[in-house]
Coordinates of N, CA and C in Angstrom, one line a residue:
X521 N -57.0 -19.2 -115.7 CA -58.4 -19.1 -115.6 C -59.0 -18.4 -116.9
X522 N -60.2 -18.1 -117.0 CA -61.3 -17.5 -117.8 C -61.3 -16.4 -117.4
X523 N -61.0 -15.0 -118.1 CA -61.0 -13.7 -117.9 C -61.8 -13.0 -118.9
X524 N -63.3 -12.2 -118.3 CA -63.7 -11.4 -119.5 C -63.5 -9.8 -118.8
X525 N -63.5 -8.4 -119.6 CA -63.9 -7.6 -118.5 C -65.2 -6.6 -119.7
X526 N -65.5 -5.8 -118.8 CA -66.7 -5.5 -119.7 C -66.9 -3.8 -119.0
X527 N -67.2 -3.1 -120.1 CA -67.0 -1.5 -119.9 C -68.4 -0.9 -119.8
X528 N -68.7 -0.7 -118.9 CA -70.2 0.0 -118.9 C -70.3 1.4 -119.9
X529 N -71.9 1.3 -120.8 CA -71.3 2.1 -122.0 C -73.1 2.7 -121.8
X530 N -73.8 2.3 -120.7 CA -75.2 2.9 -120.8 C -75.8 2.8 -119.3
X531 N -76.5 3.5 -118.8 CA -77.3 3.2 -118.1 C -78.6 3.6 -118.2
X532 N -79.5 3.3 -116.9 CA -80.9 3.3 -117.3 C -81.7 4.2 -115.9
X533 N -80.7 4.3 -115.2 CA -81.0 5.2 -113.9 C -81.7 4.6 -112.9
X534 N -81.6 3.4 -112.9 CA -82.2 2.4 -112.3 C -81.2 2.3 -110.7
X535 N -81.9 2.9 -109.7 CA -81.0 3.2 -108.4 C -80.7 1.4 -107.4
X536 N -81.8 0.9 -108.1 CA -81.9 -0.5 -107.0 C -80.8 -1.8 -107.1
X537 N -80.4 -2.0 -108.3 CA -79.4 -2.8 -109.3 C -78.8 -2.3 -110.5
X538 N -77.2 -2.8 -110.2 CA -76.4 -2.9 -111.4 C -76.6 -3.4 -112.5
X539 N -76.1 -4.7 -112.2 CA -76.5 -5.9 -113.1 C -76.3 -7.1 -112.7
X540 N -76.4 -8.0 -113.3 CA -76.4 -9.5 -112.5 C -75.3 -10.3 -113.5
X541 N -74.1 -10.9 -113.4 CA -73.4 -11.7 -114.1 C -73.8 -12.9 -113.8
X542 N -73.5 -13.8 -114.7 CA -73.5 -15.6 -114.6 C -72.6 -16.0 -115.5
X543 N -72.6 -17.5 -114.9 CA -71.7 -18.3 -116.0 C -72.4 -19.3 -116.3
X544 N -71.8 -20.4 -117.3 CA -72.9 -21.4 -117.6 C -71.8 -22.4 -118.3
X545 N -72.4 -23.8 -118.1 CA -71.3 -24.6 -119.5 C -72.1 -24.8 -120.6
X546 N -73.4 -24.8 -120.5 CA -74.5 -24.7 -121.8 C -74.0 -23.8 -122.5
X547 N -73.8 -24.2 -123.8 CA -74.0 -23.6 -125.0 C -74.7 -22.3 -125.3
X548 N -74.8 -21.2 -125.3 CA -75.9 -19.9 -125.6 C -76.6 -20.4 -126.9
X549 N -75.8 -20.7 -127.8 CA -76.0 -20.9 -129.6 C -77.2 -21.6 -129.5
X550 N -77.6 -22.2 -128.9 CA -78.5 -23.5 -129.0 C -79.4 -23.3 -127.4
X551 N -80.3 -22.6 -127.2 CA -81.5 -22.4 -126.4 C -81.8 -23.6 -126.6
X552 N -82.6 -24.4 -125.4 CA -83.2 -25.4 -125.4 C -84.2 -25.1 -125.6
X553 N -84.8 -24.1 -124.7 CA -86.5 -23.8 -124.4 C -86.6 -22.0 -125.1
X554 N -86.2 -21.8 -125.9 CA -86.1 -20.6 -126.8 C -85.2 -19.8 -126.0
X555 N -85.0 -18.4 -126.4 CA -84.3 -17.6 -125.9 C -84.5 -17.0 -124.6
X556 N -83.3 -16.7 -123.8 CA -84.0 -16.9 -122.5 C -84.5 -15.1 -122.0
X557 N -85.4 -15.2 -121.4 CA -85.9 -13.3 -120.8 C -85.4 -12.9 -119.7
X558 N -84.3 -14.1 -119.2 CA -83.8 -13.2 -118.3 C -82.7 -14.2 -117.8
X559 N -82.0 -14.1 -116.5 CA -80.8 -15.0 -116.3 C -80.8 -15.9 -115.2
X560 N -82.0 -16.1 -115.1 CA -82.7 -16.9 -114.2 C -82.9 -18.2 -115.5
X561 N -83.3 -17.4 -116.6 CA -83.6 -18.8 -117.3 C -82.7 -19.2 -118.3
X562 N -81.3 -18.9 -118.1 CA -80.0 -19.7 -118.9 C -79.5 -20.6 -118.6
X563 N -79.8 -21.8 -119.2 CA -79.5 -23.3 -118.5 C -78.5 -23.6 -118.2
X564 N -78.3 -24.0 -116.5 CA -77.2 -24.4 -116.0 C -76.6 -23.2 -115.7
X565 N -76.6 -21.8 -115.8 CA -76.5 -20.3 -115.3 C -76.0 -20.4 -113.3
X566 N -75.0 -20.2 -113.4 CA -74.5 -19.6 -111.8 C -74.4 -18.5 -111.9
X567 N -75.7 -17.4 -111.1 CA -75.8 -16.0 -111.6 C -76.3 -15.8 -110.4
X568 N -75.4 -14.4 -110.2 CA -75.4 -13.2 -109.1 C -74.7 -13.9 -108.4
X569 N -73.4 -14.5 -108.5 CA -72.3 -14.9 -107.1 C -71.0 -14.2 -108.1
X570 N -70.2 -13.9 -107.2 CA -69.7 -13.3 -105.8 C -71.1 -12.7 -105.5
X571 N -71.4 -11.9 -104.5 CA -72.3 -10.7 -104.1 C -71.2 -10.1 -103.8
X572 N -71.7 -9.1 -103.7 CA -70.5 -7.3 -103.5 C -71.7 -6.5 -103.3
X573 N -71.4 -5.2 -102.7 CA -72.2 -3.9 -102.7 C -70.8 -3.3 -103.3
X574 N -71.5 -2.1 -104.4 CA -70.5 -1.1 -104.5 C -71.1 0.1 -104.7
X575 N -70.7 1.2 -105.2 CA -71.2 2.6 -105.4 C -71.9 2.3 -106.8
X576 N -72.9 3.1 -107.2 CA -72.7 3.2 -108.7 C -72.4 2.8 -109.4
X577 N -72.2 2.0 -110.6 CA -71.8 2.1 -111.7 C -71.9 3.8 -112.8
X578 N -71.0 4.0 -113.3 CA -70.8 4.9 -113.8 C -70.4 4.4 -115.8
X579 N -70.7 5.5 -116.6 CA -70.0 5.0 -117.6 C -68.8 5.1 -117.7
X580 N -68.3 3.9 -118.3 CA -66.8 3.8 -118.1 C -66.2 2.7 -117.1
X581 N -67.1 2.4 -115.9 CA -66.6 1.6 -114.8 C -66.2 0.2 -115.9
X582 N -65.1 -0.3 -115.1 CA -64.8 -1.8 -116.0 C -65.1 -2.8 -115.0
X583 N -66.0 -3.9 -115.3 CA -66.4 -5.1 -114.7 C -65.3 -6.2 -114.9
X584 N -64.9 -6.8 -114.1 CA -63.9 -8.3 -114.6 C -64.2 -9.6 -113.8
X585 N -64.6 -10.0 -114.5 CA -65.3 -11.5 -114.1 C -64.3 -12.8 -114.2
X586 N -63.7 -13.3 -113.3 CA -62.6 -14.4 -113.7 C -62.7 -15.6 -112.8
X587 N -63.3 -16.5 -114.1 CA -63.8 -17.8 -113.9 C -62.0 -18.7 -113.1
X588 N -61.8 -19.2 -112.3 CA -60.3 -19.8 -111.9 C -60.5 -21.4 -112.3
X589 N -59.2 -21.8 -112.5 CA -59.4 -23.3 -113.1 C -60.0 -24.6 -111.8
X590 N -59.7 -23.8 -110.7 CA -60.1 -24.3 -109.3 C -61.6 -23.8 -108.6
X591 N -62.1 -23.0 -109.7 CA -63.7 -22.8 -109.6 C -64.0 -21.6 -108.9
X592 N -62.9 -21.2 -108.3 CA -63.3 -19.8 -108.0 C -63.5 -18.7 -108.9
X593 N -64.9 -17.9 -108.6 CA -65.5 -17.0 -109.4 C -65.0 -15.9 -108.6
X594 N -64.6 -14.9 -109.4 CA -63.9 -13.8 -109.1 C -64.4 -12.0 -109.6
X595 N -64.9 -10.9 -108.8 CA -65.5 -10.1 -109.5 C -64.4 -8.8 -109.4
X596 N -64.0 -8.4 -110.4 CA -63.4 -6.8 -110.0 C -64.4 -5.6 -110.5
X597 N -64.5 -4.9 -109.9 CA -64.8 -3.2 -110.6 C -63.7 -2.3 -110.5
X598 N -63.6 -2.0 -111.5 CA -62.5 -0.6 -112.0 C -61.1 -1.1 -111.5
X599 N -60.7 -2.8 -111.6 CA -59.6 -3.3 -111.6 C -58.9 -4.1 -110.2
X600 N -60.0 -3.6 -109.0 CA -60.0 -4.1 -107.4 C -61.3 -5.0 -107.1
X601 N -60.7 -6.1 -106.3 CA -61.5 -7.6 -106.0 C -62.3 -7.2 -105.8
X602 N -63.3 -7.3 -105.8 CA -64.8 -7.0 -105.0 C -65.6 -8.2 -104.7
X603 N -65.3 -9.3 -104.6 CA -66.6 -10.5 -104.3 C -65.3 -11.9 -105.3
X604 N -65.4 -12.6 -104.3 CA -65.2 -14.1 -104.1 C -65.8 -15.4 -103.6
X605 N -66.1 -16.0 -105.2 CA -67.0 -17.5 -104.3 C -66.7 -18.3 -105.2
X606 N -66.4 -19.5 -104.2 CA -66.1 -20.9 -104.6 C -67.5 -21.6 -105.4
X607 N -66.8 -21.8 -106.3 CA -68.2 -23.0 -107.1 C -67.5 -24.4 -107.5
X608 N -66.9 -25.2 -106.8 CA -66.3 -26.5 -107.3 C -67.2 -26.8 -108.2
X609 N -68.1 -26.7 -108.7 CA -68.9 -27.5 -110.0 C -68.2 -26.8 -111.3
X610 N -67.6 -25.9 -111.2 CA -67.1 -25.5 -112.2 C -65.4 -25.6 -112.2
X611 N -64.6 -26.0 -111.3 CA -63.3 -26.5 -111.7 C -63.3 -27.4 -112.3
X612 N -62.1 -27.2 -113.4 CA -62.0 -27.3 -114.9 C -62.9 -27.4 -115.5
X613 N -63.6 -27.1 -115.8 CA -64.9 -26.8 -116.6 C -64.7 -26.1 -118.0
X614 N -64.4 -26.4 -119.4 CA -63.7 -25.7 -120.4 C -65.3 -26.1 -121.4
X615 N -65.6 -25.3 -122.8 CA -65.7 -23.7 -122.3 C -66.6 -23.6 -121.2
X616 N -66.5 -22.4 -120.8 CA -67.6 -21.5 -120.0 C -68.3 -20.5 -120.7
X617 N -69.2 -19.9 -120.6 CA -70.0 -19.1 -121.7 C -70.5 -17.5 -120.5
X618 N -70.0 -16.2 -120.6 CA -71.0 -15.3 -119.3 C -72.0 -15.5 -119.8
X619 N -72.9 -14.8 -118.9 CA -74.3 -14.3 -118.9 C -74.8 -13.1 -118.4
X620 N -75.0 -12.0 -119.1 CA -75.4 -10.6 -118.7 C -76.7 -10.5 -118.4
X621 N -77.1 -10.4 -117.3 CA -78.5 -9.5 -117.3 C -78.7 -8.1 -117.2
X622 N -79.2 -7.4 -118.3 CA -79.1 -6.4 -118.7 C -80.4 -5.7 -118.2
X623 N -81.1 -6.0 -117.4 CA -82.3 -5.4 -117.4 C -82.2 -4.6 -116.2
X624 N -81.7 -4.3 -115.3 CA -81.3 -3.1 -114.6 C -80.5 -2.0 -114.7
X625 N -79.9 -1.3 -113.8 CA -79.4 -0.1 -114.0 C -78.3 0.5 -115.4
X626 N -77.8 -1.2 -115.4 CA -76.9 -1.2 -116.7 C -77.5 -1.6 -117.7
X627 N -77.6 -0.9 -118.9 CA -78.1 -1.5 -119.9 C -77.3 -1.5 -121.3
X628 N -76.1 -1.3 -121.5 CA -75.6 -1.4 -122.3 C -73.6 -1.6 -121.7
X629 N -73.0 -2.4 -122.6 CA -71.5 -2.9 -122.5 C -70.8 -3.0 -123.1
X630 N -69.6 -3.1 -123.7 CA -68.9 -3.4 -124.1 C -67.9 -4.4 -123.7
X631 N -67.2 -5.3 -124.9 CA -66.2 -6.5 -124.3 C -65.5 -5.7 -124.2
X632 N -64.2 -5.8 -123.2 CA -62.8 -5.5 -123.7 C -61.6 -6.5 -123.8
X633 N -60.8 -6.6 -124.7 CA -59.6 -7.4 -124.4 C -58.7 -7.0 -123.1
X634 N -59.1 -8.4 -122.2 CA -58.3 -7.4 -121.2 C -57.4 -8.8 -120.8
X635 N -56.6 -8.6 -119.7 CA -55.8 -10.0 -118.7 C -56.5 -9.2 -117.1
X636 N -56.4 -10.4 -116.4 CA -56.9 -10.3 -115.2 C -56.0 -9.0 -114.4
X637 N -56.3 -8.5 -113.3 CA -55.8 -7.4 -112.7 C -54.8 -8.4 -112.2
X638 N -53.6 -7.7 -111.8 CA -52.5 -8.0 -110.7 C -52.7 -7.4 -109.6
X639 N -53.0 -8.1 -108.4 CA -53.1 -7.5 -107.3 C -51.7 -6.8 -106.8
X640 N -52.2 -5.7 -106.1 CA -51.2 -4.7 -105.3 C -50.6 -4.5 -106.8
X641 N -50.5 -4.3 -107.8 CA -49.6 -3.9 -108.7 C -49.9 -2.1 -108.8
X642 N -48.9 -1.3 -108.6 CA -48.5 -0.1 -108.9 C -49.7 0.7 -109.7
X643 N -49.8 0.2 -110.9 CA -51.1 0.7 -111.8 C -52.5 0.8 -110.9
X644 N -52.2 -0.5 -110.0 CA -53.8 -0.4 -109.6 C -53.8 0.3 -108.3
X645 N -52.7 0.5 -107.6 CA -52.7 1.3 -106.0 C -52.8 2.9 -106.4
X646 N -52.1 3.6 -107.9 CA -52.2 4.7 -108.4 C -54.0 5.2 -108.9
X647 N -54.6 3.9 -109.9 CA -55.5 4.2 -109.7 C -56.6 4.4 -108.3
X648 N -56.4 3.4 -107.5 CA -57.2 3.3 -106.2 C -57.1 5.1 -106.1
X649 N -55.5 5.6 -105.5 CA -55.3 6.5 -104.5 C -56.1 7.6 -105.9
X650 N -56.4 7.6 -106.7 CA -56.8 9.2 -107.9 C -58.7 8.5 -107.2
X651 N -59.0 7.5 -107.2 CA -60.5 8.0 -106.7 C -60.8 8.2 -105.5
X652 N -59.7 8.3 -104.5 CA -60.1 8.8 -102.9 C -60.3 10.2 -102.8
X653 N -61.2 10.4 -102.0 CA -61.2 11.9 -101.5 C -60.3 12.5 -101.7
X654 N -60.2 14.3 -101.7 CA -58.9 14.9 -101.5 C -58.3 14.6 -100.1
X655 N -59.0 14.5 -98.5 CA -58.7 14.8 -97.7 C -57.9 12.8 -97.5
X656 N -58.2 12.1 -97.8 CA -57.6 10.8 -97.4 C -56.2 10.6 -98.7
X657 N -56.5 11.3 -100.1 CA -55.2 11.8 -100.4 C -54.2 12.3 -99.4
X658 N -54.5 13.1 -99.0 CA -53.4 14.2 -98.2 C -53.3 13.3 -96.6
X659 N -54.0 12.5 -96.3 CA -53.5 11.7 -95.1 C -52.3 11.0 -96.2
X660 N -52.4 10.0 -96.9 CA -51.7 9.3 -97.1 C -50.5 9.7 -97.6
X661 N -50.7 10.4 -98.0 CA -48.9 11.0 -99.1 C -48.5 11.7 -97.8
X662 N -49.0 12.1 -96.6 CA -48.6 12.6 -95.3 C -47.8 11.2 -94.6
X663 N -48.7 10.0 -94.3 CA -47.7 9.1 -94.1 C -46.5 8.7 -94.8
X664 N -46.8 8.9 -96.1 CA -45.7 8.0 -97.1 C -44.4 9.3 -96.3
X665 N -44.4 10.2 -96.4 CA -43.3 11.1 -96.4 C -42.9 10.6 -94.7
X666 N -43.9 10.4 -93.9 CA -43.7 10.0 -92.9 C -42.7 8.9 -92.8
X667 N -43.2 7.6 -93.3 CA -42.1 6.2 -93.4 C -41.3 6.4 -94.5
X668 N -40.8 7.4 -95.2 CA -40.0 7.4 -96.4 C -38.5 8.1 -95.3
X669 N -39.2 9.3 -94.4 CA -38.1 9.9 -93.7 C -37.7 8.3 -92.6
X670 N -38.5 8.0 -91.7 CA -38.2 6.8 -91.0 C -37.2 6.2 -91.9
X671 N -37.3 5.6 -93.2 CA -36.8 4.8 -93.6 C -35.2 5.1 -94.2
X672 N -35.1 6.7 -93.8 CA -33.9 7.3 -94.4 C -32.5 7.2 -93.0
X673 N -33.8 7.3 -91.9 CA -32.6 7.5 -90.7 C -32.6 6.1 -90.8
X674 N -32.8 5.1 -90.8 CA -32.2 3.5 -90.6 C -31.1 3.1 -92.0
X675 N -31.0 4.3 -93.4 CA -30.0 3.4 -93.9 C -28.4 4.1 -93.7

């Protein structure tokens, strides 16, 4: 698939919206009807799918947007799925172009060179468990010790 991810590098304090992503097969370089004021008017623009609710954006949070060759649009924050939707109009669809609307909470980004997240991969279950509470920390490393002993009397 199509992988971008994108670093939030500003905000605007704007409590109601993050931001709005799209995709498009139109060209950006070449506006038909001049430049567009918003992402409503990017021609051919599939914008605001997945939907997700999440906390905040923060500076720093990473957005990842990954277009699939089977049309599924795919949204991560801070490296975990958050929102999945089918758009068969866009399987195989080469290029694809995003589309940021910048006029809410987020108002400033950065690209990053990134590859898509690996689900359940190690990096990402370490990050997950460092943003939980202290108290759902200490449940869990309480089970782990739990099924780690379990798992000692069976070998």
């Amino acid at each position: 698939g199509r992988y971008v991810e994108l670093v939030v590098t500003s905000l605007a304090g704007n409590l109601s919206c993050g931001l709005i992503m799209g995709i498009t097969p139109a060209d950006p370089g070449r506006p038909q009807n001049g430049e567009p004021l918003s992402i409503l008017e990017v021609v051919d623009c599939i914008s605001g799918l997945p939907r997700c609710s999440a906390p905040r954006f923060r500076i720093g949070s990473r957005l990842g947007y990954l277009a699939t060759w089977t049309g599924d649009l795919v949204l991560y924050i801070d490296g975990f799925e958050t929102g999945r939707h089918n758009c068969p109009e866009l399987a195989n669809r080469d290029p694809l172009w995003l589309a940021v609307d910048l006029a809410h909470d987020v108002n400033g980004l950065r690209i990053e060179d990134a590859n898509p997240p690996i689900p359940w991969s190690l990096t990402s279950i370490s990050q997950k468990f460092a943003t939980l509470p202290g108290w759902q920390r200490t449940i869990i490393a309480f089970l782990m010790l739990v099924i780690m002993a379990a798992l000692r009397t069976l070998i």
